[in-house]
CSV table of C-alpha atoms in Angstrom, one decimal:
chain,number,residue,atom,x,y,z
A,97,UNK,CA,-38.4,-11.6,6.5
A,98,UNK,CA,-38.6,-11.5,2.7
A,99,UNK,CA,-37.5,-8.4,0.7
A,100,UNK,CA,-39.6,-7.3,-2.3
A,101,UNK,CA,-37.6,-6.1,-5.3
A,102,UNK,CA,-37.9,-2.3,-5.4
A,103,UNK,CA,-39.5,-2.2,-1.9
A,104,UNK,CA,-38.3,-0.2,1.1
A,105,UNK,CA,-35.1,-1.0,3.0
A,106,UNK,CA,-35.4,-3.1,6.1
A,107,UNK,CA,-33.4,-2.5,9.3
A,108,UNK,CA,-31.1,-5.1,10.8
A,109,UNK,CA,-30.8,-4.9,14.5
A,110,UNK,CA,-27.5,-4.7,16.4
A,111,UNK,CA,-28.0,-8.4,17.5
A,112,UNK,CA,-28.0,-9.6,13.9
A,113,UNK,CA,-25.5,-12.3,13.3
A,114,UNK,CA,-22.4,-11.7,11.1
A,115,UNK,CA,-23.1,-11.6,7.4
A,116,UNK,CA,-20.1,-13.9,6.9
A,117,UNK,CA,-22.5,-16.8,7.9
A,118,UNK,CA,-24.7,-15.9,4.9
A,119,UNK,CA,-28.1,-14.2,4.5
A,120,UNK,CA,-31.7,-15.4,4.2
A,121,UNK,CA,-33.2,-16.2,0.8
A,122,UNK,CA,-33.5,-12.8,-1.0
A,123,UNK,CA,-34.0,-11.6,-4.6
A,124,UNK,CA,-30.7,-11.6,-6.6
A,125,UNK,CA,-28.8,-8.3,-6.1
A,126,UNK,CA,-30.3,-7.5,-2.7
A,127,UNK,CA,-27.6,-5.9,-0.5
A,128,UNK,CA,-27.1,-6.4,3.2
A,129,UNK,CA,-24.9,-3.9,5.1
A,130,UNK,CA,-24.1,-4.4,8.8
A,131,UNK,CA,-22.0,-2.8,11.6
A,132,UNK,CA,-21.9,-3.4,15.3
A,133,UNK,CA,-24.8,-0.9,15.7
A,134,UNK,CA,-27.0,-2.7,13.2
A,135,UNK,CA,-27.6,-2.3,9.5
A,136,UNK,CA,-30.0,-2.5,6.6
A,137,UNK,CA,-31.2,-4.8,3.8
A,138,UNK,CA,-31.8,-2.9,0.5
A,139,UNK,CA,-33.6,-4.2,-2.6
A,140,UNK,CA,-31.7,-4.0,-5.9
A,141,UNK,CA,-33.4,-1.0,-7.5
A,142,UNK,CA,-31.1,1.1,-9.8
A,143,UNK,CA,-30.0,4.3,-8.1
A,144,UNK,CA,-30.6,3.0,-4.6
A,145,UNK,CA,-28.0,4.1,-2.0
A,146,UNK,CA,-26.9,2.7,1.4
A,147,UNK,CA,-25.1,5.5,3.4
A,148,UNK,CA,-22.6,4.6,6.1
A,149,UNK,CA,-20.6,6.7,8.5
A,150,UNK,CA,-20.4,8.1,12.1
A,151,UNK,CA,-23.5,10.2,12.2
A,152,UNK,CA,-26.3,7.8,13.1
A,153,UNK,CA,-29.1,10.2,12.1
A,154,UNK,CA,-27.8,10.7,8.5
A,155,UNK,CA,-26.8,7.2,7.5
A,156,UNK,CA,-28.4,3.8,7.1
A,157,UNK,CA,-25.4,2.0,8.8
A,158,UNK,CA,-23.6,3.7,11.7
A,159,UNK,CA,-19.9,2.9,11.6
A,160,UNK,CA,-17.5,4.2,14.3
A,161,UNK,CA,-20.1,6.2,16.1
A,162,UNK,CA,-17.7,7.1,19.0
A,163,UNK,CA,-14.6,7.7,16.9
A,164,UNK,CA,-14.0,11.1,15.4
A,165,UNK,CA,-11.5,9.8,13.0
A,166,UNK,CA,-14.4,8.3,11.1
A,167,UNK,CA,-16.3,10.7,8.9
A,168,UNK,CA,-19.9,11.5,9.6
A,169,UNK,CA,-20.6,10.3,6.1
A,170,UNK,CA,-17.8,8.0,5.4
A,171,UNK,CA,-19.2,6.5,2.2
A,172,UNK,CA,-22.1,4.9,0.4
A,173,UNK,CA,-23.1,1.9,-1.7
A,174,UNK,CA,-25.1,2.6,-4.9
A,175,UNK,CA,-26.8,0.3,-7.3
A,176,UNK,CA,-25.9,0.9,-10.9
A,177,UNK,CA,-26.0,-1.3,-14.0
A,178,UNK,CA,-26.8,-4.5,-12.2
A,179,UNK,CA,-24.0,-4.1,-9.6
A,180,UNK,CA,-23.5,-2.4,-6.3
A,181,UNK,CA,-20.6,0.0,-6.1
A,182,UNK,CA,-18.7,1.4,-3.0
A,183,UNK,CA,-17.9,5.1,-2.9
A,184,UNK,CA,-15.6,6.7,-0.2
A,185,UNK,CA,-16.7,10.2,0.7
A,186,UNK,CA,-14.8,10.4,4.0
A,187,UNK,CA,-11.3,11.5,4.9
A,188,UNK,CA,-9.8,8.1,5.6
A,189,UNK,CA,-9.3,5.2,3.1
A,190,UNK,CA,-11.5,2.1,3.3
A,191,UNK,CA,-9.6,-1.2,3.4
A,192,UNK,CA,-11.2,-3.9,1.2
A,193,UNK,CA,-10.2,-7.6,0.8
A,194,UNK,CA,-6.8,-8.2,-0.6
A,195,UNK,CA,-5.4,-5.1,1.1
A,196,UNK,CA,-7.1,-2.9,-1.6
A,197,UNK,CA,-7.5,0.7,-0.3
A,198,UNK,CA,-10.4,2.8,-1.6
A,199,UNK,CA,-9.2,6.4,-1.1
A,200,UNK,CA,-11.5,9.4,-0.6
A,201,UNK,CA,-13.0,10.6,-3.9
A,202,UNK,CA,-11.4,7.8,-5.8
A,203,UNK,CA,-13.4,6.0,-8.5
A,204,UNK,CA,-15.9,3.6,-6.9
A,205,UNK,CA,-15.2,-0.2,-6.8
A,206,UNK,CA,-17.8,-2.8,-7.7
A,207,UNK,CA,-18.8,-5.3,-5.1
A,208,UNK,CA,-18.8,-9.0,-5.9
A,209,UNK,CA,-21.6,-11.3,-5.0
A,210,UNK,CA,-21.3,-12.8,-1.6
A,211,UNK,CA,-19.5,-11.4,1.4
A,212,UNK,CA,-17.2,-8.4,1.6
A,213,UNK,CA,-15.5,-7.1,4.8
A,214,UNK,CA,-14.5,-3.4,4.7
A,215,UNK,CA,-12.6,-1.6,7.4
A,216,UNK,CA,-12.0,2.0,8.4
A,217,UNK,CA,-9.1,2.7,10.7
A,218,UNK,CA,-10.0,5.0,13.5
A,219,UNK,CA,-8.3,6.4,16.6
A,220,UNK,CA,-5.5,4.5,18.4
A,221,UNK,CA,-5.4,1.9,15.7
A,222,UNK,CA,-9.1,0.9,16.1
A,223,UNK,CA,-10.6,-0.9,13.1
A,224,UNK,CA,-14.2,-0.3,12.4
A,225,UNK,CA,-15.9,-3.1,10.4
A,226,UNK,CA,-18.6,-2.7,7.7
A,227,UNK,CA,-19.9,-6.1,6.5
A,228,UNK,CA,-21.6,-6.2,3.1
A,229,UNK,CA,-23.3,-9.1,1.5
A,230,UNK,CA,-24.8,-9.1,-2.1
A,231,UNK,CA,-27.3,-11.9,-2.7
A,232,UNK,CA,-26.3,-14.0,-5.7
A,233,UNK,CA,-28.2,-15.3,-8.7
A,234,UNK,CA,-30.0,-18.0,-6.6
A,235,UNK,CA,-30.5,-15.6,-3.7
A,236,UNK,CA,-29.4,-18.1,-1.1
A,237,UNK,CA,-26.6,-18.5,1.4
A,238,UNK,CA,-24.1,-21.2,0.8
A,239,UNK,CA,-25.1,-24.6,2.0
A,240,UNK,CA,-23.7,-25.7,5.4
A,241,UNK,CA,-21.3,-28.6,4.9
A,242,UNK,CA,-20.0,-29.5,8.4
A,243,UNK,CA,-19.2,-33.1,7.5
A,244,UNK,CA,-17.3,-32.3,4.2
A,245,UNK,CA,-13.6,-32.9,4.1
A,246,UNK,CA,-11.7,-29.6,4.6
A,247,UNK,CA,-10.1,-28.5,1.4
A,248,UNK,CA,-6.4,-28.0,1.8
A,249,UNK,CA,-4.6,-24.9,0.5
A,250,UNK,CA,-2.8,-25.3,-2.8
A,251,UNK,CA,0.7,-25.8,-1.8
A,252,UNK,CA,3.5,-25.1,-4.2
A,253,UNK,CA,6.1,-27.8,-4.8
A,254,UNK,CA,9.7,-26.5,-4.1
A,255,UNK,CA,13.0,-28.3,-4.5
A,256,UNK,CA,15.3,-28.6,-1.5
A,257,UNK,CA,17.5,-25.8,-2.8
A,258,UNK,CA,14.5,-23.5,-3.6
A,259,UNK,CA,13.1,-24.1,-0.1
A,260,UNK,CA,16.4,-23.3,1.6
A,261,UNK,CA,16.8,-20.1,-0.4
A,262,UNK,CA,13.2,-19.0,0.1
A,263,UNK,CA,13.3,-19.6,3.8
A,264,UNK,CA,16.4,-17.4,4.1
A,265,UNK,CA,14.8,-14.8,1.9
A,266,UNK,CA,11.6,-14.9,4.0
A,267,UNK,CA,13.0,-15.4,7.4
A,268,UNK,CA,11.8,-12.1,8.8
A,269,UNK,CA,8.2,-13.1,7.8
A,270,UNK,CA,8.6,-16.5,9.3
A,271,UNK,CA,10.0,-14.9,12.5
A,272,UNK,CA,6.8,-12.8,12.7
A,273,UNK,CA,8.6,-9.5,12.5
A,274,UNK,CA,6.1,-6.6,12.8
A,275,UNK,CA,7.2,-5.0,9.5
A,276,UNK,CA,9.0,-7.7,7.6
A,277,UNK,CA,11.0,-7.2,4.4
A,278,UNK,CA,12.7,-9.8,2.2
A,279,UNK,CA,16.4,-10.2,2.8
A,280,UNK,CA,18.7,-8.7,0.1
A,281,UNK,CA,20.3,-11.2,-2.4
A,282,UNK,CA,23.7,-10.5,-0.8
A,283,UNK,CA,22.4,-11.3,2.7
A,284,UNK,CA,20.9,-14.6,1.5
A,285,UNK,CA,24.0,-15.6,-0.4
A,286,UNK,CA,26.2,-14.8,2.6
A,287,UNK,CA,24.0,-16.6,5.1
A,288,UNK,CA,23.8,-19.8,2.9
A,289,UNK,CA,27.5,-19.7,2.1
A,290,UNK,CA,28.3,-19.7,5.8
A,291,UNK,CA,25.7,-22.5,6.4
A,292,UNK,CA,26.7,-24.7,3.4
A,293,UNK,CA,30.0,-23.4,2.0
A,294,UNK,CA,30.4,-26.5,-0.2
A,295,UNK,CA,27.3,-25.4,-2.2
A,296,UNK,CA,29.0,-22.3,-3.6
A,297,UNK,CA,26.1,-19.9,-3.1
A,298,UNK,CA,26.4,-16.7,-5.0
A,299,UNK,CA,24.2,-13.6,-5.4
A,300,UNK,CA,23.5,-14.6,-9.0
A,301,UNK,CA,22.5,-18.1,-8.1
A,302,UNK,CA,20.2,-16.9,-5.4
A,303,UNK,CA,18.5,-14.4,-7.7
A,304,UNK,CA,18.2,-16.9,-10.5
A,305,UNK,CA,16.6,-19.5,-8.3
A,306,UNK,CA,14.0,-17.1,-6.8
A,307,UNK,CA,13.3,-15.7,-10.2
A,308,UNK,CA,12.5,-19.1,-11.5
A,309,UNK,CA,10.0,-19.8,-8.7
A,310,UNK,CA,8.3,-16.5,-9.3
A,311,UNK,CA,8.0,-17.2,-13.0
A,312,UNK,CA,6.6,-20.7,-12.3
A,313,UNK,CA,4.0,-19.4,-10.0
A,314,UNK,CA,3.1,-16.5,-12.3
A,315,UNK,CA,2.5,-19.0,-15.1
A,316,UNK,CA,0.2,-20.9,-12.7
A,317,UNK,CA,-1.9,-17.7,-12.2
A,318,UNK,CA,-0.5,-16.1,-9.1
A,319,UNK,CA,-0.6,-12.3,-9.6
A,320,UNK,CA,1.9,-9.6,-8.6
A,321,UNK,CA,5.0,-11.6,-9.5
A,322,UNK,CA,6.1,-9.8,-12.7
A,323,UNK,CA,7.5,-6.4,-13.4
A,324,UNK,CA,4.7,-5.7,-15.9
A,325,UNK,CA,2.1,-6.2,-13.2
A,326,UNK,CA,3.8,-4.3,-10.4
A,327,UNK,CA,5.4,-1.5,-12.5
A,328,UNK,CA,8.5,0.6,-11.8
A,329,UNK,CA,10.1,1.1,-9.4
A,330,UNK,CA,9.8,-2.5,-8.4
A,331,UNK,CA,11.8,-2.5,-5.2
A,332,UNK,CA,11.0,-5.5,-3.0
A,333,UNK,CA,7.4,-5.8,-4.3
A,334,UNK,CA,8.0,-9.0,-6.4
A,335,UNK,CA,9.7,-10.9,-3.6
A,336,UNK,CA,7.2,-9.6,-1.0
A,337,UNK,CA,4.3,-10.8,-3.1
A,338,UNK,CA,6.0,-14.1,-3.6
A,339,UNK,CA,6.7,-14.6,0.1
A,340,UNK,CA,3.1,-13.8,1.0
A,341,UNK,CA,1.8,-16.3,-1.5
A,342,UNK,CA,4.1,-19.0,-0.1
A,343,UNK,CA,3.0,-18.2,3.4
A,344,UNK,CA,-0.8,-18.0,2.6
A,345,UNK,CA,-0.6,-21.4,0.8
A,346,UNK,CA,1.5,-22.9,3.7
A,347,UNK,CA,4.2,-23.7,1.2
A,348,UNK,CA,6.5,-22.1,3.8
A,349,UNK,CA,5.8,-22.4,7.5
A,350,UNK,CA,7.7,-21.2,10.6
A,351,UNK,CA,9.2,-24.6,11.4
A,352,UNK,CA,11.1,-24.3,8.0
A,353,UNK,CA,13.4,-22.0,9.9
A,354,UNK,CA,15.2,-25.1,11.2
A,355,UNK,CA,16.8,-25.3,7.7
A,356,UNK,CA,18.9,-22.3,8.7
A,357,UNK,CA,20.2,-23.8,11.9
A,358,UNK,CA,23.9,-24.9,11.7
A,359,UNK,CA,24.3,-28.6,11.7
A,360,UNK,CA,26.9,-28.5,14.5
A,361,UNK,CA,24.8,-26.1,16.6
A,362,UNK,CA,21.1,-26.9,16.3
A,363,UNK,CA,18.5,-25.0,18.3
A,364,UNK,CA,18.7,-21.5,17.0
A,365,UNK,CA,18.6,-19.5,13.7
A,366,UNK,CA,21.5,-17.1,13.5
A,367,UNK,CA,20.7,-13.5,12.7
A,368,UNK,CA,20.9,-12.6,9.0
A,369,UNK,CA,24.0,-10.8,7.8
A,370,UNK,CA,23.9,-7.1,8.1
């Protein structure tokens, strides 16, 4: 099927494949929106809207039809000034990539070309997915490249001391705690002092070393690692953002916890100091 710029919307059936796999050739700016119940393809005419929510009869894309936590009209996508924008008109926030929350009646956010996954949390922790795809300048899906070599993540180089300190700082994340937080400077210093007393670990040394890693990654373009970006009160935000970057880049991995095992008693990581 071929959309005509400015023409009517076209329905996508519930058996339509995920938009994450791309879309058929379409005029630039064409938007596709899809949920488990089906969706729509809309040409890029200024002022056009794609409505989504629980009430099938009043929206283009039905999201969370059987979940009363989802609003009947949860939100809409609108074409303005050569971009598509997402509005939230419901009662719950909409979660966008990067853990960005779009709150009800908040200023709309523009959608980038390509694929966007948006979630509305419903009853009993259910997550209702709205897939959106905005056709790019060439109107095509990315080429399939099954034989290409997989691109590795950008791993950050760490010195042995940096890795040891960061593993201690991030151990609750590496242990897959449900709600992890970085250890306090004092806890890290005490744990490492017990593990390697000859190294003379102190709170200031730990803080300085982690701060140096944050500064290095910030200079390399990683966001959320400076006070100016995060704002006050900072709390654990800087270290939380640092740890998440190190995990996502696989610069720290769960087997690194072995660094915290006592040399005379391998096989288990001691609990961090209280």
